[in-house]
Short mmCIF file of C-alpha atoms in Angstrom, two decimals:
data_model
loop_
_atom_site.label_atom_id
_atom_site.label_comp_id
_atom_site.label_asym_id
_atom_site.label_seq_id
_atom_site.Cartn_x
_atom_site.Cartn_y
_atom_site.Cartn_z
CA MET A 1218 22.52 6.22 41.07
CA GLY A 1219 19.26 5.56 42.97
CA ARG A 1220 18.13 7.69 39.74
CA VAL A 1221 19.36 4.58 37.60
CA LYS A 1222 18.50 2.08 39.87
CA THR A 1223 14.89 3.32 39.24
CA LEU A 1224 14.61 4.25 35.99
CA ALA A 1225 16.09 0.35 35.54
CA LYS A 1226 13.56 -1.21 37.92
CA LEU A 1227 11.20 0.70 36.27
CA ILE A 1228 12.24 -0.49 32.14
CA ARG A 1229 12.50 -4.53 33.52
CA LYS A 1230 8.84 -3.97 34.34
CA LEU A 1231 7.76 -2.87 32.45
CA ASN A 1232 9.32 -4.85 30.36
CA SER A 1233 8.47 -8.31 31.92
CA PHE A 1234 4.48 -7.32 31.31
CA GLN A 1235 4.69 -6.53 27.83
CA GLN A 1236 6.10 -9.73 27.35
CA ARG A 1237 3.72 -11.70 29.11
CA HIS A 1238 0.37 -9.82 27.32
CA LYS A 1239 0.91 -11.30 23.81
CA PRO A 1240 -0.86 -8.43 22.32
CA LEU A 1241 1.53 -5.85 22.97
CA ALA A 1242 4.44 -7.93 22.94
CA PHE A 1243 3.17 -8.80 19.05
CA SER A 1244 2.78 -4.51 18.66
CA TYR A 1245 6.09 -3.36 20.10
CA ALA A 1246 8.07 -5.85 17.77
CA VAL A 1247 6.24 -4.64 14.74
CA ILE A 1248 6.94 -1.40 15.47
CA LYS A 1249 10.32 -2.42 16.50
CA LYS A 1250 10.76 -3.61 13.40
CA TYR A 1251 9.27 -1.38 11.62
CA GLY A 1252 11.62 1.03 13.48
CA GLU A 1253 15.24 -0.74 13.04
CA ASP A 1254 14.29 -2.04 9.16
CA GLY A 1255 14.18 1.86 8.00
CA ALA A 1256 11.03 1.00 6.86
CA GLY A 1257 9.53 4.43 7.33
CA TYR A 1258 11.57 5.75 4.58
CA GLN A 1259 11.03 2.23 2.27
CA ALA A 1260 7.23 3.87 2.48
CA ALA A 1261 8.90 7.53 1.35
CA LEU A 1262 10.46 6.20 -1.67
CA LEU A 1263 7.92 3.36 -2.78
CA THR A 1264 5.62 7.04 -2.30
CA TYR A 1265 7.81 8.97 -4.87
CA TYR A 1266 7.61 6.42 -7.52
CA SER A 1267 4.24 5.82 -6.64
CA PHE A 1268 3.56 9.17 -7.70
CA LEU A 1269 5.29 9.62 -10.27
CA SER A 1270 3.88 6.70 -11.61
CA LEU A 1271 0.51 7.33 -10.97
CA PHE A 1272 -0.96 10.14 -13.93
CA PRO A 1273 1.25 7.45 -16.75
CA LEU A 1274 -0.23 4.91 -14.69
CA LEU A 1275 -4.51 6.65 -15.15
CA LEU A 1276 -3.30 7.48 -18.70
CA LEU A 1277 -3.14 3.92 -19.11
CA VAL A 1278 -6.35 2.81 -18.05
CA VAL A 1279 -8.31 6.33 -19.83
CA THR A 1280 -6.53 4.45 -23.03
CA LEU A 1281 -8.17 0.96 -22.42
CA THR A 1282 -11.04 2.48 -20.99
CA ASP A 1283 -11.24 4.71 -23.86
CA SER A 1284 -10.90 1.98 -26.70
CA LEU A 1285 -13.76 0.29 -24.88
CA ALA A 1286 -15.95 3.33 -24.56
CA GLY A 1287 -17.33 2.19 -27.74
CA ARG A 1288 -18.35 -1.31 -27.49
CA HIS A 1289 -19.73 -1.15 -23.82
CA PRO A 1290 -19.94 2.36 -22.89
CA GLU A 1291 -21.44 0.84 -19.45
CA LEU A 1292 -17.98 -0.93 -18.26
CA ALA A 1293 -16.26 2.28 -19.81
CA ARG A 1294 -18.08 4.09 -16.83
CA THR A 1295 -17.97 1.62 -14.43
CA VAL A 1296 -14.12 1.72 -14.23
CA ILE A 1297 -13.59 5.21 -14.95
CA HIS A 1298 -16.44 5.24 -11.44
CA GLY A 1299 -13.89 2.55 -9.55
CA LEU A 1300 -11.14 4.48 -10.51
CA THR A 1301 -12.17 7.88 -8.98
CA ASP A 1302 -13.41 6.75 -6.27
CA TYR A 1303 -10.27 5.01 -5.03
CA PHE A 1304 -8.99 8.81 -4.81
CA PRO A 1305 -11.72 10.37 -2.15
CA LEU A 1306 -12.26 13.67 -2.71
CA LEU A 1307 -8.98 14.31 -5.27
CA GLY A 1308 -10.71 11.48 -7.79
CA ASN A 1309 -13.02 13.98 -9.74
CA GLN A 1310 -9.91 17.04 -9.54
CA LEU A 1311 -7.85 13.84 -11.46
CA SER A 1312 -9.97 12.61 -14.13
CA LEU A 1313 -10.55 16.03 -15.67
CA HIS A 1314 -6.63 16.59 -16.10
CA ILE A 1315 -6.07 12.60 -17.40
CA HIS A 1316 -6.68 12.42 -21.72
CA GLY A 1317 -6.30 9.07 -22.80
CA LEU A 1318 -3.94 8.23 -25.76
CA HIS A 1319 -4.97 8.72 -29.72
CA ALA A 1320 -3.34 6.25 -31.15
CA SER A 1321 -4.36 2.69 -32.93
CA GLY A 1322 -3.10 -0.73 -33.57
CA LEU A 1323 0.75 -0.32 -33.59
CA ALA A 1324 1.22 3.33 -31.84
CA LEU A 1325 -0.73 2.85 -29.38
CA ALA A 1326 0.92 -0.85 -27.79
CA ALA A 1327 3.96 1.04 -28.14
CA GLY A 1328 2.89 3.82 -26.05
CA ILE A 1329 1.23 1.49 -23.22
CA LEU A 1330 4.52 -0.92 -23.45
CA PHE A 1331 6.61 2.48 -23.05
CA ILE A 1332 4.38 3.58 -19.76
CA LEU A 1333 4.21 0.78 -18.59
CA TYR A 1334 8.51 0.59 -18.82
CA GLY A 1335 8.68 3.47 -17.22
CA THR A 1336 6.64 3.16 -14.59
CA ARG A 1337 8.51 -0.42 -12.59
CA GLY A 1338 9.84 2.34 -10.16
CA VAL A 1339 6.98 1.22 -8.73
CA ALA A 1340 7.07 -1.76 -8.44
CA ASP A 1341 11.66 -1.81 -8.25
CA ALA A 1342 10.98 0.56 -4.65
CA PHE A 1343 7.77 -1.69 -3.45
CA ARG A 1344 10.60 -4.62 -4.08
CA HIS A 1345 13.04 -3.72 -2.13
CA GLY A 1346 11.04 -2.16 0.37
CA VAL A 1347 10.31 -6.52 1.02
CA GLN A 1348 13.13 -7.60 0.42
CA GLN A 1349 14.25 -5.68 3.20
CA ILE A 1350 12.20 -5.81 5.49
CA TRP A 1351 12.22 -10.08 5.13
CA GLU A 1352 16.09 -9.23 5.04
CA VAL A 1353 16.64 -11.54 1.64
CA PRO A 1354 20.62 -11.74 1.53
CA LYS A 1355 21.29 -10.03 -1.89
CA SER A 1356 22.71 -13.15 -3.10
CA GLN A 1357 18.96 -14.15 -3.33
CA ARG A 1358 17.69 -11.15 -5.09
CA ASP A 1359 16.48 -11.25 -8.42
CA GLY A 1360 18.78 -9.62 -11.07
CA PHE A 1361 19.28 -8.48 -14.77
CA PRO A 1362 16.30 -9.15 -16.55
CA LYS A 1363 14.28 -11.37 -14.12
CA ALA A 1364 14.17 -8.49 -11.53
CA GLN A 1365 12.61 -6.33 -14.87
CA LEU A 1366 10.24 -8.65 -15.49
CA LYS A 1367 8.53 -8.94 -11.97
CA SER A 1368 8.05 -5.70 -12.21
CA LEU A 1369 6.16 -5.10 -14.89
CA VAL A 1370 4.40 -8.27 -13.88
CA LEU A 1371 3.78 -6.46 -10.42
CA ILE A 1372 3.27 -3.04 -12.04
CA ILE A 1373 0.29 -4.91 -14.10
CA ILE A 1374 -1.21 -7.75 -11.62
CA GLY A 1375 -1.00 -5.12 -8.81
CA GLY A 1376 -2.27 -2.56 -10.53
CA LEU A 1377 -5.47 -4.70 -11.79
CA GLY A 1378 -6.74 -5.47 -8.35
CA PHE A 1379 -5.97 -2.29 -7.00
CA LEU A 1380 -9.01 -1.31 -9.78
CA LEU A 1381 -11.29 -5.37 -9.20
CA ALA A 1382 -11.15 -4.04 -5.64
CA SER A 1383 -12.36 -0.76 -6.14
CA ILE A 1384 -14.91 -1.18 -9.00
CA THR A 1385 -15.87 -4.59 -6.96
CA ALA A 1386 -16.72 -1.81 -4.07
CA SER A 1387 -18.30 0.60 -6.19
CA LEU A 1388 -20.70 -1.65 -7.98
CA ALA A 1389 -21.88 -3.79 -4.95
CA ALA A 1390 -22.70 -0.06 -3.24
CA ALA A 1391 -24.69 0.97 -6.29
CA ALA A 1392 -26.85 -1.63 -6.00
CA GLY A 1393 -28.10 0.04 -2.92
CA HIS A 1394 -28.45 2.53 -0.26
CA GLY A 1395 -29.04 0.01 2.78
CA LEU A 1396 -26.16 -1.53 5.46
CA GLY A 1397 -26.28 -5.21 4.26
CA PHE A 1398 -25.31 -3.42 0.86
CA ARG A 1399 -22.47 -1.60 2.56
CA VAL A 1400 -21.39 -4.69 4.48
CA LEU A 1401 -21.36 -6.50 0.64
CA SER A 1402 -18.97 -3.35 -0.73
CA THR A 1403 -16.92 -3.66 1.89
CA GLY A 1404 -16.56 -7.71 2.42
CA VAL A 1405 -15.74 -7.66 -0.99
CA ASN A 1406 -12.53 -5.17 -0.90
CA LEU A 1407 -11.68 -6.91 1.36
CA LEU A 1408 -10.97 -9.49 0.50
CA ILE A 1409 -10.14 -9.53 -3.36
CA LEU A 1410 -6.89 -6.84 -1.07
CA PHE A 1411 -6.39 -9.89 0.85
CA TRP A 1412 -5.73 -11.94 -2.21
CA LEU A 1413 -3.82 -9.39 -3.76
CA PHE A 1414 -1.51 -8.64 -0.78
CA THR A 1415 -1.27 -12.72 -0.24
CA PHE A 1416 0.61 -12.94 -4.39
CA LEU A 1417 2.24 -9.84 -3.79
CA LEU A 1418 3.86 -10.71 -0.56
CA ASN A 1419 5.18 -14.40 -2.53
CA PHE A 1420 5.63 -12.73 -5.86
CA THR A 1421 8.10 -10.60 -3.96
CA LEU A 1422 9.86 -13.62 -1.96
CA PRO A 1423 12.71 -15.55 -3.45
CA ARG A 1424 11.32 -19.08 -1.64
CA HIS A 1425 7.17 -19.79 -0.83
CA VAL A 1426 4.78 -18.06 2.26
CA SER A 1427 2.20 -19.68 3.18
CA LEU A 1428 -1.73 -18.96 3.80
CA LYS A 1429 -0.61 -19.19 7.82
CA GLU A 1430 2.54 -17.00 7.17
CA ALA A 1431 1.14 -14.90 5.72
CA ARG A 1432 -3.24 -14.23 6.85
CA VAL A 1433 -2.07 -11.99 9.34
CA GLY A 1434 -0.32 -9.58 7.20
CA ALA A 1435 -2.84 -9.98 4.65
CA ALA A 1436 -5.49 -9.28 6.82
CA ALA A 1437 -3.98 -6.07 8.03
CA ALA A 1438 -2.80 -5.00 4.50
CA ALA A 1439 -6.84 -5.46 3.65
CA ILE A 1440 -8.50 -3.62 6.18
CA GLY A 1441 -5.58 -0.73 6.96
CA LEU A 1442 -6.86 0.22 3.42
CA VAL A 1443 -9.97 -0.43 3.24
CA ALA A 1444 -10.09 1.88 7.13
CA LEU A 1445 -8.28 5.26 4.86
CA GLN A 1446 -11.00 4.44 2.12
CA ILE A 1447 -14.01 5.33 4.33
CA LEU A 1448 -12.24 7.68 6.95
CA GLY A 1449 -10.41 8.95 3.62
CA GLY A 1450 -13.55 11.95 2.89
CA TYR A 1451 -12.29 12.67 6.50
CA VAL A 1452 -8.89 12.54 5.91
CA LEU A 1453 -8.11 14.35 3.26
CA THR A 1454 -11.05 16.95 3.56
CA ARG A 1455 -9.55 17.45 6.43
CA GLU A 1456 -5.83 17.54 5.63
CA LEU A 1457 -6.94 19.18 1.37
CA LYS A 1458 -7.37 22.80 4.14
CA ASN A 1459 -4.66 23.23 5.20
CA LEU A 1460 -3.39 22.68 2.07
CA ASP A 1461 -5.45 25.07 -0.41
CA ALA A 1462 -5.04 27.28 2.26
CA LEU A 1463 -0.90 27.53 2.53
CA TYR A 1464 -0.32 25.72 -1.59
CA SER A 1465 -3.53 26.44 -3.66
CA TYR A 1466 -2.54 24.44 -7.14
CA PHE A 1467 -0.19 22.59 -5.90
CA ALA A 1468 -2.56 21.21 -3.34
CA LEU A 1469 -3.65 18.67 -5.36
CA SER A 1470 -0.06 17.05 -5.54
CA LEU A 1471 0.31 17.70 -2.15
CA GLY A 1472 -2.70 15.48 -0.78
CA LEU A 1473 -1.67 13.37 -3.09
CA LEU A 1474 1.72 12.42 -2.13
CA PHE A 1475 0.10 12.45 1.87
CA TRP A 1476 -2.76 10.28 0.98
CA ILE A 1477 -0.01 7.97 -0.82
CA TYR A 1478 2.38 7.75 1.75
CA LEU A 1479 -0.48 7.05 3.80
CA GLN A 1480 -0.69 3.66 2.07
CA ALA A 1481 2.22 2.76 1.68
CA GLN A 1482 2.81 3.06 5.47
CA VAL A 1483 0.18 0.20 5.74
CA LEU A 1484 1.33 -1.98 3.32
CA TYR A 1485 4.70 -2.15 5.31
CA TYR A 1486 3.44 -2.36 8.64
CA ALA A 1487 1.15 -5.23 6.84
CA VAL A 1488 4.72 -6.58 5.63
CA GLU A 1489 6.30 -6.30 9.05
CA ILE A 1490 3.46 -7.67 10.61
CA ALA A 1491 3.59 -10.95 8.32
CA ALA A 1492 7.87 -10.61 8.84
CA VAL A 1493 7.42 -11.26 12.83
CA SER A 1494 4.45 -13.21 12.56
CA SER A 1495 5.90 -16.62 10.34
CA LYS A 1496 8.88 -15.43 11.36
CA LYS A 1497 8.34 -15.72 15.29
CA LEU A 1498 10.81 -12.85 15.64
CA TRP A 1499 8.66 -12.04 19.37
CA PRO A 1500 8.56 -10.52 22.32
CA ARG A 1501 11.24 -8.74 22.09
CA VAL A 1502 12.89 -6.93 24.18
CA LEU A 1503 12.62 -3.36 25.78
CA SER A 1504 16.17 -1.18 25.72
CA GLU A 1505 18.94 -1.80 27.83
CA PRO A 1506 18.42 -0.22 31.30
CA PRO A 1507 21.13 2.07 31.65
CA LYS A 1508 24.17 1.38 33.19
CA LYS A 1509 26.25 2.94 36.10
CA ASP A 1510 27.96 5.32 34.25
CA ASP A 1511 24.98 6.82 32.39
#
């Protein structure tokens, strides 16, 4: 009996403390909503579809790059360099295993359309996760064929956006090795990812999300993804050592899954932040104090 009262009093104090401090209250609300929405499972689903879509999409990029190589060889090298830079430590291995489609004209166009259609699962998973977090009623969600068309647009715009962010950051970094160039590279990356997230959020949801509503989540997504890029070399070096020792030939695949899952979590946490911020879903109450019968 005495222990129950003591525990209930402690929970009330902790609850009062976290509600009085805005950063703590907001952080707790985001973490709690992330768990309630099953966002971790949504991130795992997005990781699965992203992994399945990765090689076809890389095949598409390399194919288009190969077609540019004859006329613009420098641009082609920049695209490949930016692409491999997006996957710390894994990019070079990926580039060795990806070769473009050897086709032209209608055959090439048909191959590209087939790849885009086959990879729309990643966009479907992302849209479902965002709408789940935003609590969009099923009656307001897009049906056939609008949903399929939206997924294709998401793949094209989202893929180009991430590629553009990586390429521009690589170009800025390649211009020099001083602190100023590093800051410029990071700043360009942040800016592109901020606006890309804002677009993806608006395009996925049935209602318009203003910049004021989306900016906190967009900033979190941009900062989180850039931080992952900066720390990715260290994180993957440590992880791949263990994977190489245990799984040998499967290390590349497992490393990619690990890397994609980290990014999926960052994206969904950013969506949670945007939802909690725009809908004023904070402060939240801690778990209920234990009852006497407990």
